[in-house]
Amino acid sequence: DAKTTQPNSMESNEEEPVHLPCNHSTISGTDYIHWYRQLPSQGPEYVIHGLTSNVNNRMASLAIAEDRKSSTLILHRATLRDAAVYYCILRGTNAGKSTFGDGTTLTVKP
Amino acid sequence: DTAVSQTPKYLVTQMGNDKSIKCEQNLGHDTMYWYKQDSKKFLKIMFSYNNKELIINETVPNRFSPKSPDKAHLNLHINSLELGDSAVYFCASSRGQHTGELFFGEGSRLTVL
């Protein structure tokens, strides 16, 4: 299965941008990069996904490296409600079971 | 309408009992999953069904038996419950086996005493 690597934890101040990195050096050409987040006591929720180009939606932006071996989830203005565990996974025919790693626990300080 | 709903949300039972958790999705998705999240918060896939066919069966004790009566439902039955089965179980669905976002239910917290 294609694996992803993320830092265990990150901190941010409220209303500041947050850049959450993810490495996926074994990504194959048809794998999509997906990001999910899990708020306390809830199920994971979809945030954003992309293939090659950078993507924006109402929740976040996704910046994908040119070689696709890494990506960064960008929260433009962190709020206290963004405190969660953020997971980066690969989905595609060659990505196998879309395994969730340990994720990054984001703490947002007021 | 909740996209992926699972019941019950909480389940407390004694060791050795048999219990079931039900999951339904109203998204018209072809693929459904069961994940287990233990106390360390690792989210591990257990099973995946595509159009009622089992496609992923991770190293899970055969006390766990998934059943998919139709592609909108994936139930999880657990026999002879053990202390180590205590966890939060999440159901999820996606458009296809390898495509589309994963939509998760709210989780079912199982506590085995």
Short mmCIF file of C-alpha atoms in Angstrom, two decimals:
data_model
loop_
_atom_site.label_atom_id
_atom_site.label_comp_id
_atom_site.label_asym_id
_atom_site.label_seq_id
_atom_site.Cartn_x
_atom_site.Cartn_y
_atom_site.Cartn_z
CA ASP A 1 0.00 0.00 0.00
CA ALA A 2 1.12 3.51 -0.75
CA LYS A 3 2.13 5.21 2.50
CA THR A 4 2.07 8.77 3.69
CA THR A 5 4.15 10.43 6.39
CA GLN A 6 3.04 13.39 8.47
CA PRO A 7 4.38 15.17 11.55
CA ASN A 8 2.74 13.94 14.75
CA SER A 9 1.66 17.36 15.91
CA MET A 10 1.61 21.04 15.02
CA GLU A 11 0.54 24.19 16.78
CA SER A 12 -0.94 27.35 15.42
CA ASN A 13 -2.30 30.60 16.72
CA GLU A 14 -5.87 31.51 16.02
CA GLU A 15 -6.45 33.50 12.80
CA GLU A 16 -3.01 32.62 11.46
CA PRO A 17 -2.39 30.40 8.43
CA VAL A 18 -1.45 26.78 8.99
CA HIS A 19 0.56 24.63 6.60
CA LEU A 20 0.24 20.89 7.24
CA PRO A 21 2.78 18.82 5.27
CA CYS A 22 2.50 15.28 3.97
CA ASN A 23 5.11 13.11 2.24
CA HIS A 24 4.05 10.42 -0.20
CA SER A 25 7.21 9.51 -2.06
CA THR A 26 5.83 6.22 -3.44
CA ILE A 27 2.80 7.84 -5.05
CA SER A 28 1.90 6.48 -8.48
CA GLY A 29 0.65 8.50 -11.42
CA THR A 30 -3.01 7.74 -10.92
CA ASP A 31 -3.18 8.19 -7.14
CA TYR A 32 -5.20 11.07 -5.79
CA ILE A 33 -4.07 12.86 -2.62
CA HIS A 34 -6.90 13.12 -0.11
CA TRP A 35 -7.06 15.01 3.17
CA TYR A 36 -9.46 14.28 5.99
CA ARG A 37 -9.80 15.64 9.47
CA GLN A 38 -11.24 14.17 12.62
CA LEU A 39 -12.68 16.49 15.22
CA PRO A 40 -12.86 15.17 18.80
CA SER A 41 -15.50 12.46 19.22
CA GLN A 42 -16.52 12.56 15.56
CA GLY A 43 -15.89 10.51 12.46
CA PRO A 44 -13.29 11.66 9.94
CA GLU A 45 -14.60 14.19 7.44
CA TYR A 46 -13.39 14.91 3.93
CA VAL A 47 -11.46 18.16 3.50
CA ILE A 48 -10.01 18.27 -0.01
CA HIS A 49 -8.32 16.19 -2.68
CA GLY A 50 -6.22 16.68 -5.78
CA LEU A 51 -4.19 14.94 -8.44
CA THR A 52 -1.60 17.33 -9.84
CA SER A 53 -2.82 20.91 -9.71
CA ASN A 54 -3.33 22.96 -6.59
CA VAL A 55 -6.92 22.95 -5.35
CA ASN A 56 -9.05 25.35 -3.35
CA ASN A 57 -12.38 24.86 -1.65
CA ARG A 58 -14.29 26.59 1.13
CA MET A 59 -12.44 24.62 3.81
CA ALA A 60 -8.83 24.71 2.68
CA SER A 61 -6.28 24.78 -0.10
CA LEU A 62 -4.11 21.91 -1.27
CA ALA A 63 -0.68 22.60 -2.69
CA ILE A 64 0.88 19.65 -4.53
CA ALA A 65 4.59 19.52 -5.29
CA GLU A 66 5.58 19.31 -8.93
CA ASP A 67 6.97 15.78 -8.48
CA ARG A 68 3.85 14.88 -6.45
CA LYS A 69 5.94 13.33 -3.72
CA SER A 70 4.64 15.76 -1.15
CA SER A 71 1.67 18.02 -0.54
CA THR A 72 0.60 20.68 1.91
CA LEU A 73 -2.82 21.37 3.31
CA ILE A 74 -3.29 25.07 3.93
CA LEU A 75 -5.81 26.48 6.37
CA HIS A 76 -5.79 30.17 5.59
CA ARG A 77 -7.01 31.40 8.97
CA ALA A 78 -7.05 28.82 11.71
CA THR A 79 -9.95 28.92 14.14
CA LEU A 80 -10.38 27.04 17.39
CA ARG A 81 -12.82 24.75 15.58
CA ASP A 82 -10.00 23.63 13.27
CA ALA A 83 -8.30 21.80 16.13
CA ALA A 84 -8.39 18.19 14.96
CA VAL A 85 -6.31 15.30 13.68
CA TYR A 86 -5.55 15.78 9.99
CA TYR A 87 -4.94 12.74 7.81
CA CYS A 88 -3.38 12.61 4.37
CA ILE A 89 -4.09 9.42 2.38
CA LEU A 90 -3.74 8.25 -1.20
CA ARG A 91 -6.64 6.87 -3.18
CA GLY A 92 -6.38 5.16 -6.52
CA THR A 93 -6.03 1.82 -8.22
CA ASN A 94 -2.42 1.45 -7.13
CA ALA A 95 -2.89 2.98 -3.69
CA GLY A 96 -4.22 -0.21 -2.21
CA LYS A 97 -6.36 0.08 0.86
CA SER A 98 -6.11 3.87 1.36
CA THR A 99 -4.41 3.33 4.68
CA PHE A 100 -4.75 6.06 7.30
CA GLY A 101 -1.48 6.86 9.05
CA ASP A 102 -1.12 8.51 12.43
CA GLY A 103 -2.12 11.93 11.14
CA THR A 104 -1.13 15.34 12.48
CA THR A 105 -2.77 16.62 15.62
CA LEU A 106 -3.33 20.33 15.13
CA THR A 107 -3.64 22.49 18.24
CA VAL A 108 -4.96 26.00 17.76
CA LYS A 109 -4.15 28.50 20.49
CA PRO A 110 -6.36 31.51 21.13
CA ASP B 1 -30.63 13.27 6.17
CA THR B 2 -27.45 11.69 7.50
CA ALA B 3 -25.36 10.33 4.64
CA VAL B 4 -23.78 7.43 6.57
CA SER B 5 -25.60 6.35 9.69
CA GLN B 6 -24.62 3.65 12.10
CA THR B 7 -26.38 2.20 15.09
CA PRO B 8 -25.99 1.94 17.95
CA LYS B 9 -23.77 4.90 18.85
CA TYR B 10 -22.83 3.33 22.15
CA LEU B 11 -22.69 -0.32 23.13
CA VAL B 12 -21.65 -1.68 26.52
CA THR B 13 -21.57 -5.43 26.91
CA GLN B 14 -19.96 -8.30 28.75
CA MET B 15 -17.11 -10.48 27.52
CA GLY B 16 -18.32 -13.48 25.60
CA ASN B 17 -21.48 -11.84 24.27
CA ASP B 18 -22.34 -11.45 20.58
CA LYS B 19 -23.25 -8.01 19.23
CA SER B 20 -23.98 -6.31 15.92
CA ILE B 21 -23.45 -2.81 14.58
CA LYS B 22 -25.50 -1.68 11.61
CA CYS B 23 -24.55 0.80 8.90
CA GLU B 24 -26.57 2.38 6.13
CA GLN B 25 -25.62 4.92 3.47
CA ASN B 26 -28.06 6.91 1.35
CA LEU B 27 -25.46 8.28 -1.07
CA GLY B 28 -25.86 5.61 -3.73
CA HIS B 29 -22.25 4.57 -3.26
CA ASP B 30 -20.96 1.19 -4.42
CA THR B 31 -18.29 0.68 -1.76
CA MET B 32 -18.60 0.45 2.01
CA TYR B 33 -16.02 -0.05 4.75
CA TRP B 34 -15.56 -0.83 8.40
CA TYR B 35 -12.71 0.84 10.29
CA LYS B 36 -11.61 0.31 13.88
CA GLN B 37 -10.12 3.11 15.98
CA ASP B 38 -8.56 1.98 19.23
CA SER B 39 -7.57 3.96 22.30
CA LYS B 40 -4.35 5.09 20.61
CA LYS B 41 -6.48 6.68 17.89
CA PHE B 42 -5.04 4.60 15.03
CA LEU B 43 -7.66 4.19 12.32
CA LYS B 44 -7.38 0.72 10.79
CA ILE B 45 -9.39 -0.66 7.93
CA MET B 46 -11.06 -3.97 8.68
CA PHE B 47 -13.30 -4.77 5.73
CA SER B 48 -14.44 -3.32 2.45
CA TYR B 49 -17.34 -4.35 0.25
CA ASN B 50 -17.97 -3.29 -3.33
CA ASN B 51 -21.48 -3.96 -4.63
CA LYS B 52 -22.03 -6.50 -1.86
CA GLU B 53 -18.79 -8.34 -2.64
CA LEU B 54 -16.03 -8.56 -0.04
CA ILE B 55 -12.89 -6.97 -1.48
CA ILE B 56 -10.75 -6.16 1.56
CA ASN B 57 -10.46 -8.43 4.56
CA GLU B 58 -7.63 -7.35 6.79
CA THR B 59 -6.11 -9.54 9.45
CA VAL B 60 -9.19 -9.55 11.63
CA PRO B 61 -10.22 -12.43 13.92
CA ASN B 62 -12.94 -14.54 12.34
CA ARG B 63 -15.14 -13.61 15.29
CA PHE B 64 -15.83 -10.51 13.18
CA SER B 65 -18.21 -11.16 10.33
CA PRO B 66 -19.41 -8.42 8.00
CA LYS B 67 -22.63 -8.81 6.05
CA SER B 68 -23.88 -6.71 3.17
CA PRO B 69 -27.53 -7.47 2.34
CA ASP B 70 -27.48 -4.78 -0.34
CA LYS B 71 -25.04 -2.13 -1.42
CA ALA B 72 -26.57 0.47 0.90
CA HIS B 73 -25.99 -1.59 4.03
CA LEU B 74 -22.94 -3.11 5.68
CA ASN B 75 -23.41 -4.65 9.10
CA LEU B 76 -20.74 -5.91 11.46
CA HIS B 77 -21.38 -8.87 13.72
CA ILE B 78 -18.94 -9.74 16.48
CA ASN B 79 -19.03 -13.10 18.27
CA SER B 80 -17.55 -13.93 21.67
CA LEU B 81 -16.53 -10.39 22.47
CA GLU B 82 -13.16 -9.82 24.16
CA LEU B 83 -11.79 -6.90 26.15
CA GLY B 84 -9.51 -5.97 23.25
CA ASP B 85 -12.51 -5.43 20.99
CA SER B 86 -13.30 -2.23 22.89
CA ALA B 87 -12.89 0.57 20.37
CA VAL B 88 -14.80 2.98 18.19
CA TYR B 89 -15.97 1.37 14.96
CA PHE B 90 -16.54 3.61 11.95
CA CYS B 91 -18.51 2.77 8.87
CA ALA B 92 -17.66 4.61 5.65
CA SER B 93 -18.67 4.63 2.00
CA SER B 94 -17.28 5.90 -1.29
CA ARG B 95 -18.44 6.10 -4.88
CA GLY B 96 -16.06 3.40 -6.00
CA GLN B 97 -13.44 1.05 -4.65
CA HIS B 98 -10.62 3.44 -5.46
CA THR B 99 -12.47 6.60 -6.38
CA GLY B 100 -14.28 9.39 -4.64
CA GLU B 101 -14.19 10.79 -1.18
CA LEU B 102 -14.74 8.63 1.85
CA PHE B 103 -17.83 9.52 3.86
CA PHE B 104 -17.75 8.35 7.46
CA GLY B 105 -20.45 7.68 10.00
CA GLU B 106 -20.29 9.13 13.49
CA GLY B 107 -18.89 5.96 14.99
CA SER B 108 -20.10 3.27 17.37
CA ARG B 109 -18.26 3.11 20.66
CA LEU B 110 -18.07 -0.47 21.87
CA THR B 111 -17.05 -1.14 25.47
CA VAL B 112 -16.50 -4.72 26.55
CA LEU B 113 -16.47 -5.29 30.32
#
